Amino acid sequence: MTDPAAAYEELKAAGLKLDLTRGKPSAQQLDLSHELLGLPGAGQFRAADGTDTRNYGGGQGLPELREIFAPSLQVPVGQLVAWNNSSLELMHDTLVHALLTALPGAPTRWVDAGRVAFIAPVPGYDRHYGVCERLGIDLVTVPMTADGPDMDEVERLVAEDPSIKGIWCVPKYSNPDGAVYSDEVVRRLASMPTAAPDFRIMWDNAYAVHHLTTEEVEIADVLTLAAEAGNADRPFVFGSTSKITLAGAGVAFFGASQANVDWWLKLASKKTIGPDKVNHLRHALFLKDAAGLRAHMAAHRELIAPKFAAVDRLLTEAFSDVEGVSWTKPRGGYFVSLTVPDGLASEVVRLAKEAGVVLTPAGATHPYGKDPQDATIRLAPTLPPLDEVEKAMAGVVTCVQLALARR
Amino acid sequence: MTDPAAAYEELKAAGLKLDLTRGKPSAQQLDLSHELLGLPGAGQFRAADGTDTRNYGGGQGLPELREIFAPSLQVPVGQLVAWNNSSLELMHDTLVHALLTALPGAPTRWVDAGRVAFIAPVPGYDRHYGVCERLGIDLVTVPMTADGPDMDEVERLVAEDPSIKGIWCVPKYSNPDGAVYSDEVVRRLASMPTAAPDFRIMWDNAYAVHHLTTEEVEIADVLTLAAEAGNADRPFVFGSTSKITLAGAGVAFFGASQANVDWWLKLASKKTIGPDKVNHLRHALFLKDAAGLRAHMAAHRELIAPKFAAVDRLLTEAFSDVEGVSWTKPRGGYFVSLTVPDGLASEVVRLAKEAGVVLTPAGATHPYGKDPQDATIRLAPTLPPLDEVEKAMAGVVTCVQLALARR
């Protein structure tokens, strides 16, 4: 092994300018949807039921698009809403609705409920935390495991504290761990007793079809399990095509019990005359059906699986026998979570930045940007070309090695 | 004059099925934007500054599209935000932000302010009222005049009552009167003393370029007048292309002081990674520049001005010498407001409905759906073809005549 300090000086001298910060699709991935840019095409604006998609109306979104996504999001098509371009917006706005109008089963609207807190499994997704912080919703952390949140801890918290009104979940290929919730975890979330009668699961199924292997992992159906347990109104399901078609110009989805959806659509009808149905039509024409969606995601996999393989290869070469350094091997999603010895994550990020490799700030995977262990680094390898991912990861390896040596 | 009862029986026997309820563009108007359906076109996704519009980001919207609309909305391009498909959503969400986070200059966020009330000039736009009703904001009515709201009354109310935090304005070709705010009214709105330090003008400039004559009416620049009066943060300006390009798939705009826009963008960044920039690019490529926008609106005018002329002609033929029946002659916008003797509006709407001519419910132009005079009927002639507008209006004339005769 070369001297880490010398290797780091060499890295800095290379003058890199690389970015592994955010889970953005690459230009090549966006090119897979190039047809969308010309759709629906002149003269083509009728939905399957004859609706002129150009005009106002149609608050639940185009049925033929909802039909394509209902199976993968595990929501009956009649309970699925297709909306505009951001599922984060749907999550935010759904919580705004709950703050300002009592949810089905809620004793009061949340702004009148005193403290409102959500459980945040950590490490997790910084934008989920951002929504809660912005809305004045407290965050209570529980540890993630390879099977989902630590359910003993979750069950204990929700059973005793009525101010805990929700939990954030990325159930498949979680951000940043790539964890997949086990059937048992889903069943316990759906059926656990909660002190709050208006408890909600924010089921952000962002990576429902984003497989990195041919395995195509399935998870348990949270809406059905919740209904069977007498908690039909508990799950709010979210999804989007941001990492399927175009990141900034896709379609987001919301699904829930009929009572929740009725509540939601009534409130949404006060703020807009409907979502962009032409974009729904564009997507329905492009993806065609569930099989078309599946084939499209296989093309994504071919582009990004080699990048994840490169991350794993470079980390394995350097750290397979180094104690305290570990990383996830996701079967899907957009992230690898790198764990370094406690107290070193922010130092690695700092060193990398100084050498021209920008990483997600250490701590971003935890509420309020504070990782008490300072041990988690989120790596997002999809955006740069493969050779840049390799260069960036070689740089990350050097920075970890230097931080370890200096410890 | 034929016997009104006999004429009404004849009308019913005709079995019409016509609709003058909502301000929707006709299919012919939507056809003017047929090119949009194929834009931006395969391989075309770069903004003028090189941004890949397909990916995440760009929270303020595409600069080249904001440049096209900045002049007509009278907002400096740097203070204009281009967003998704609904200006009503922008209004709703901006008020949600004000409820949950203190506005620039506000002593507190509005949910903590006790009562919050807005002034609603009547007659006005039912969806504005709907937003306030949904958000728990009270409505205080003041009469509209041909020059805008009764400013003596507005000034009196806002000077004495700190719970009055805003006023709804459709300053050009108002809904439903077609009134144009005089320069003096705009100046008084911009400069009047208000008991609330966080008072806002909801300046819904929905019909900024929607002229029905070649006059192209201009209004005073509320942002500049407010800044000159020391109230830079007072106006919130809204607009959209819903009645320019595609009603359900256009682009909405928000403009305000830099402090307001900074406040707004920061909150918006917590709920979404940005608006649909591909749709922005689509619109910029289609409209090209302010001259292109102007030419496009002239094509709309050619389609809809004859419909407004037909409404005026049929009403003039029947009621030019009838006391108590009057109507507006808008120079732009989407509506004609028909005034009948007190207590007759709902009867006319009922009679029309029974004869197959659906009108906007009487009272919809007033908060809580209650017009104390029961005298205002909003007519929306843009959607049906010209011959149907004529048939529908002949029916309306018959219904008014019957209601008058029965009185």
Tab-separated table of N, CA and C in Angstrom, chain A residues 38-115:
chain	number	residue	atom	x	y	z
A	38	GLY	N	-41.176	14.225	-28.077
A	38	GLY	CA	-42.016	14.524	-29.229
A	38	GLY	C	-43.463	14.083	-29.052
A	39	LEU	N	-43.765	13.523	-27.894
A	39	LEU	CA	-45.125	13.018	-27.643
A	39	LEU	C	-45.970	14.063	-26.915
A	40	PRO	N	-47.284	14.015	-26.964
A	40	PRO	CA	-48.101	13.017	-27.665
A	40	PRO	C	-48.093	13.176	-29.181
A	41	GLY	N	-47.599	14.294	-29.702
A	41	GLY	CA	-47.568	14.494	-31.154
A	41	GLY	C	-48.781	15.276	-31.628
A	42	ALA	N	-48.580	16.045	-32.698
A	42	ALA	CA	-49.647	16.906	-33.206
A	42	ALA	C	-50.920	16.100	-33.455
A	43	GLY	N	-52.028	16.640	-33.011
A	43	GLY	CA	-53.320	15.999	-33.260
A	43	GLY	C	-53.666	14.888	-32.288
A	44	GLN	N	-52.737	14.554	-31.401
A	44	GLN	CA	-52.979	13.444	-30.477
A	44	GLN	C	-53.172	14.011	-29.066
A	45	PHE	N	-54.399	14.044	-28.617
A	45	PHE	CA	-54.655	14.624	-27.294
A	45	PHE	C	-55.820	13.964	-26.579
A	46	ARG	N	-56.379	12.924	-27.192
A	46	ARG	CA	-57.526	12.250	-26.567
A	46	ARG	C	-57.056	11.114	-25.671
A	47	ALA	N	-57.608	11.076	-24.467
A	47	ALA	CA	-57.387	9.928	-23.603
A	47	ALA	C	-58.196	8.750	-24.128
A	48	ALA	N	-57.934	7.573	-23.579
A	48	ALA	CA	-58.639	6.369	-24.013
A	48	ALA	C	-60.153	6.538	-23.897
A	49	ASP	N	-60.600	7.293	-22.889
A	49	ASP	CA	-62.049	7.475	-22.715
A	49	ASP	C	-62.584	8.679	-23.498
A	50	GLY	N	-61.744	9.265	-24.375
A	50	GLY	CA	-62.198	10.363	-25.216
A	50	GLY	C	-61.957	11.751	-24.649
A	51	THR	N	-61.545	11.824	-23.383
A	51	THR	CA	-61.261	13.126	-22.762
A	51	THR	C	-60.233	13.911	-23.568
A	52	ASP	N	-60.504	15.203	-23.760
A	52	ASP	CA	-59.504	16.095	-24.348
A	52	ASP	C	-58.524	16.470	-23.233
A	53	THR	N	-57.340	15.866	-23.271
A	53	THR	CA	-56.388	16.068	-22.160
A	53	THR	C	-55.875	17.495	-22.094
A	54	ARG	N	-56.090	18.283	-23.168
A	54	ARG	CA	-55.555	19.642	-23.175
A	54	ARG	C	-56.334	20.573	-22.265
A	55	ASN	N	-57.588	20.264	-22.022
A	55	ASN	CA	-58.432	21.200	-21.283
A	55	ASN	C	-58.366	20.953	-19.770
A	56	TYR	N	-59.057	21.767	-19.016
A	56	TYR	CA	-59.122	21.628	-17.560
A	56	TYR	C	-59.786	20.324	-17.161
A	57	GLY	N	-59.544	19.917	-15.906
A	57	GLY	CA	-60.333	18.848	-15.308
A	57	GLY	C	-59.581	17.553	-15.109
A	58	GLY	N	-60.287	16.562	-14.586
A	58	GLY	CA	-59.703	15.235	-14.422
A	58	GLY	C	-58.782	15.114	-13.232
A	59	GLY	N	-59.310	15.436	-12.048
A	59	GLY	CA	-58.497	15.572	-10.837
A	59	GLY	C	-57.718	14.345	-10.401
A	60	GLN	N	-58.127	13.156	-10.815
A	60	GLN	CA	-57.402	11.967	-10.338
A	60	GLN	C	-56.295	11.543	-11.310
A	61	GLY	N	-56.268	12.145	-12.478
A	61	GLY	CA	-55.233	11.787	-13.450
A	61	GLY	C	-55.720	10.730	-14.419
A	62	LEU	N	-54.997	10.581	-15.521
A	62	LEU	CA	-55.428	9.725	-16.625
A	62	LEU	C	-55.483	8.246	-16.219
A	63	PRO	N	-56.650	7.601	-16.399
A	63	PRO	CA	-56.784	6.200	-15.978
A	63	PRO	C	-55.756	5.273	-16.627
A	64	GLU	N	-55.468	5.469	-17.929
A	64	GLU	CA	-54.562	4.512	-18.586
A	64	GLU	C	-53.137	4.600	-18.026
A	65	LEU	N	-52.750	5.762	-17.511
A	65	LEU	CA	-51.424	5.851	-16.895
A	65	LEU	C	-51.450	5.223	-15.496
A	66	ARG	N	-52.544	5.451	-14.779
A	66	ARG	CA	-52.656	4.847	-13.452
A	66	ARG	C	-52.670	3.329	-13.547
A	67	GLU	N	-53.260	2.816	-14.636
A	67	GLU	CA	-53.281	1.359	-14.825
A	67	GLU	C	-51.872	0.779	-14.987
A	68	ILE	N	-51.000	1.530	-15.650
A	68	ILE	CA	-49.632	1.033	-15.855
A	68	ILE	C	-48.890	0.930	-14.524
A	69	PHE	N	-49.134	1.875	-13.624
A	69	PHE	CA	-48.353	1.928	-12.391
A	69	PHE	C	-49.023	1.264	-11.182
A	70	ALA	N	-50.299	0.966	-11.291
A	70	ALA	CA	-50.999	0.367	-10.157
A	70	ALA	C	-50.332	-0.931	-9.663
A	71	PRO	N	-49.948	-1.849	-10.578
A	71	PRO	CA	-49.350	-3.100	-10.084
A	71	PRO	C	-48.025	-2.874	-9.349
A	72	SER	N	-47.122	-2.078	-9.912
A	72	SER	CA	-45.809	-1.949	-9.264
A	72	SER	C	-45.899	-1.145	-7.970
A	73	LEU	N	-46.851	-0.228	-7.887
A	73	LEU	CA	-47.013	0.518	-6.634
A	73	LEU	C	-47.946	-0.205	-5.669
A	74	GLN	N	-48.513	-1.311	-6.100
A	74	GLN	CA	-49.399	-2.125	-5.252
A	74	GLN	C	-50.560	-1.297	-4.699
A	75	VAL	N	-51.185	-0.541	-5.597
A	75	VAL	CA	-52.357	0.266	-5.241
A	75	VAL	C	-53.442	-0.023	-6.283
A	76	PRO	N	-54.670	-0.324	-5.850
A	76	PRO	CA	-55.741	-0.504	-6.843
A	76	PRO	C	-55.881	0.759	-7.685
A	77	VAL	N	-56.119	0.591	-8.974
A	77	VAL	CA	-56.089	1.737	-9.890
A	77	VAL	C	-57.094	2.816	-9.484
A	78	GLY	N	-58.217	2.407	-8.915
A	78	GLY	CA	-59.220	3.382	-8.479
A	78	GLY	C	-58.790	4.195	-7.273
A	79	GLN	N	-57.788	3.712	-6.563
A	79	GLN	CA	-57.279	4.420	-5.385
A	79	GLN	C	-55.932	5.095	-5.660
A	80	LEU	N	-55.551	5.124	-6.926
A	80	LEU	CA	-54.274	5.727	-7.289
A	80	LEU	C	-54.528	7.068	-7.984
A	81	VAL	N	-53.801	8.080	-7.559
A	81	VAL	CA	-53.889	9.414	-8.172
A	81	VAL	C	-52.601	9.651	-8.952
A	82	ALA	N	-52.702	10.118	-10.206
A	82	ALA	CA	-51.525	10.556	-10.961
A	82	ALA	C	-51.500	12.079	-10.939
A	83	TRP	N	-50.351	12.661	-10.642
A	83	TRP	CA	-50.301	14.095	-10.401
A	83	TRP	C	-49.226	14.758	-11.266
A	84	ASN	N	-48.574	15.783	-10.738
A	84	ASN	CA	-47.571	16.477	-11.533
A	84	ASN	C	-46.185	15.843	-11.382
A	85	ASN	N	-45.130	16.627	-11.386
A	85	ASN	CA	-43.793	16.063	-11.610
A	85	ASN	C	-43.002	15.716	-10.366
A	86	SER	N	-43.606	15.757	-9.177
A	86	SER	CA	-42.777	15.562	-7.991
A	86	SER	C	-43.514	14.797	-6.900
A	87	SER	N	-42.989	13.627	-6.537
A	87	SER	CA	-43.594	12.884	-5.424
A	87	SER	C	-43.271	13.555	-4.089
A	88	LEU	N	-42.126	14.237	-4.017
A	88	LEU	CA	-41.820	14.976	-2.785
A	88	LEU	C	-42.913	16.015	-2.527
A	89	GLU	N	-43.347	16.662	-3.607
A	89	GLU	CA	-44.430	17.644	-3.484
A	89	GLU	C	-45.710	16.984	-2.971
A	90	LEU	N	-45.999	15.781	-3.464
A	90	LEU	CA	-47.193	15.076	-2.985
A	90	LEU	C	-47.079	14.780	-1.492
A	91	MET	N	-45.890	14.372	-1.054
A	91	MET	CA	-45.698	14.072	0.376
A	91	MET	C	-45.875	15.348	1.199
A	92	HIS	N	-45.204	16.396	0.773
A	92	HIS	CA	-45.300	17.696	1.459
A	92	HIS	C	-46.748	18.159	1.519
A	93	ASP	N	-47.408	18.146	0.373
A	93	ASP	CA	-48.759	18.698	0.318
A	93	ASP	C	-49.755	17.834	1.096
A	94	THR	N	-49.522	16.527	1.112
A	94	THR	CA	-50.403	15.656	1.884
A	94	THR	C	-50.263	15.965	3.376
A	95	LEU	N	-49.055	16.231	3.817
A	95	LEU	CA	-48.861	16.605	5.228
A	95	LEU	C	-49.440	17.995	5.505
A	96	VAL	N	-49.336	18.907	4.528
A	96	VAL	CA	-49.987	20.223	4.682
A	96	VAL	C	-51.493	20.030	4.854
A	97	HIS	N	-52.080	19.178	4.028
A	97	HIS	CA	-53.516	18.902	4.164
A	97	HIS	C	-53.827	18.398	5.577
A	98	ALA	N	-52.980	17.477	6.079
A	98	ALA	CA	-53.226	16.907	7.414
A	98	ALA	C	-53.055	17.958	8.505
A	99	LEU	N	-52.157	18.912	8.267
A	99	LEU	CA	-51.984	19.997	9.238
A	99	LEU	C	-53.221	20.892	9.284
A	100	LEU	N	-53.829	21.113	8.108
A	100	LEU	CA	-54.878	22.138	8.004
A	100	LEU	C	-56.297	21.572	7.972
A	101	THR	N	-56.442	20.268	7.768
A	101	THR	CA	-57.776	19.636	7.757
A	101	THR	C	-57.645	18.243	8.369
A	102	ALA	N	-58.506	17.940	9.330
A	102	ALA	CA	-58.393	16.650	10.022
A	102	ALA	C	-58.444	15.492	9.035
A	103	LEU	N	-57.493	14.576	9.168
A	103	LEU	CA	-57.461	13.348	8.382
A	103	LEU	C	-58.628	12.443	8.751
A	104	PRO	N	-59.021	11.532	7.846
A	104	PRO	CA	-59.970	10.490	8.256
A	104	PRO	C	-59.459	9.793	9.520
A	105	GLY	N	-60.276	9.761	10.538
A	105	GLY	CA	-59.885	9.126	11.792
A	105	GLY	C	-59.155	10.024	12.764
A	106	ALA	N	-58.881	11.257	12.371
A	106	ALA	CA	-58.119	12.159	13.250
A	106	ALA	C	-59.065	12.916	14.172
A	107	PRO	N	-58.681	13.070	15.440
A	107	PRO	CA	-59.530	13.840	16.346
A	107	PRO	C	-59.461	15.339	16.051
A	108	THR	N	-58.393	15.777	15.399
A	108	THR	CA	-58.194	17.208	15.164
A	108	THR	C	-57.229	17.372	14.007
A	109	ARG	N	-57.236	18.584	13.387
A	109	ARG	CA	-56.195	18.841	12.401
A	109	ARG	C	-54.875	19.015	13.150
A	110	TRP	N	-53.791	18.722	12.483
A	110	TRP	CA	-52.512	18.612	13.189
A	110	TRP	C	-51.994	19.953	13.709
A	111	VAL	N	-52.317	21.072	13.072
A	111	VAL	CA	-51.858	22.344	13.655
A	111	VAL	C	-52.505	22.590	15.015
A	112	ASP	N	-53.604	21.926	15.298
A	112	ASP	CA	-54.248	22.086	16.600
A	112	ASP	C	-53.916	20.939	17.545
A	113	ALA	N	-52.972	20.100	17.169
A	113	ALA	CA	-52.709	18.879	17.943
A	113	ALA	C	-51.541	19.045	18.909
A	114	GLY	N	-51.020	20.261	19.073
A	114	GLY	CA	-49.813	20.390	19.877
A	114	GLY	C	-48.647	19.815	19.111
A	115	ARG	N	-47.804	19.045	19.796
A	115	ARG	CA	-46.652	18.458	19.121
A	115	ARG	C	-47.083	17.397	18.125
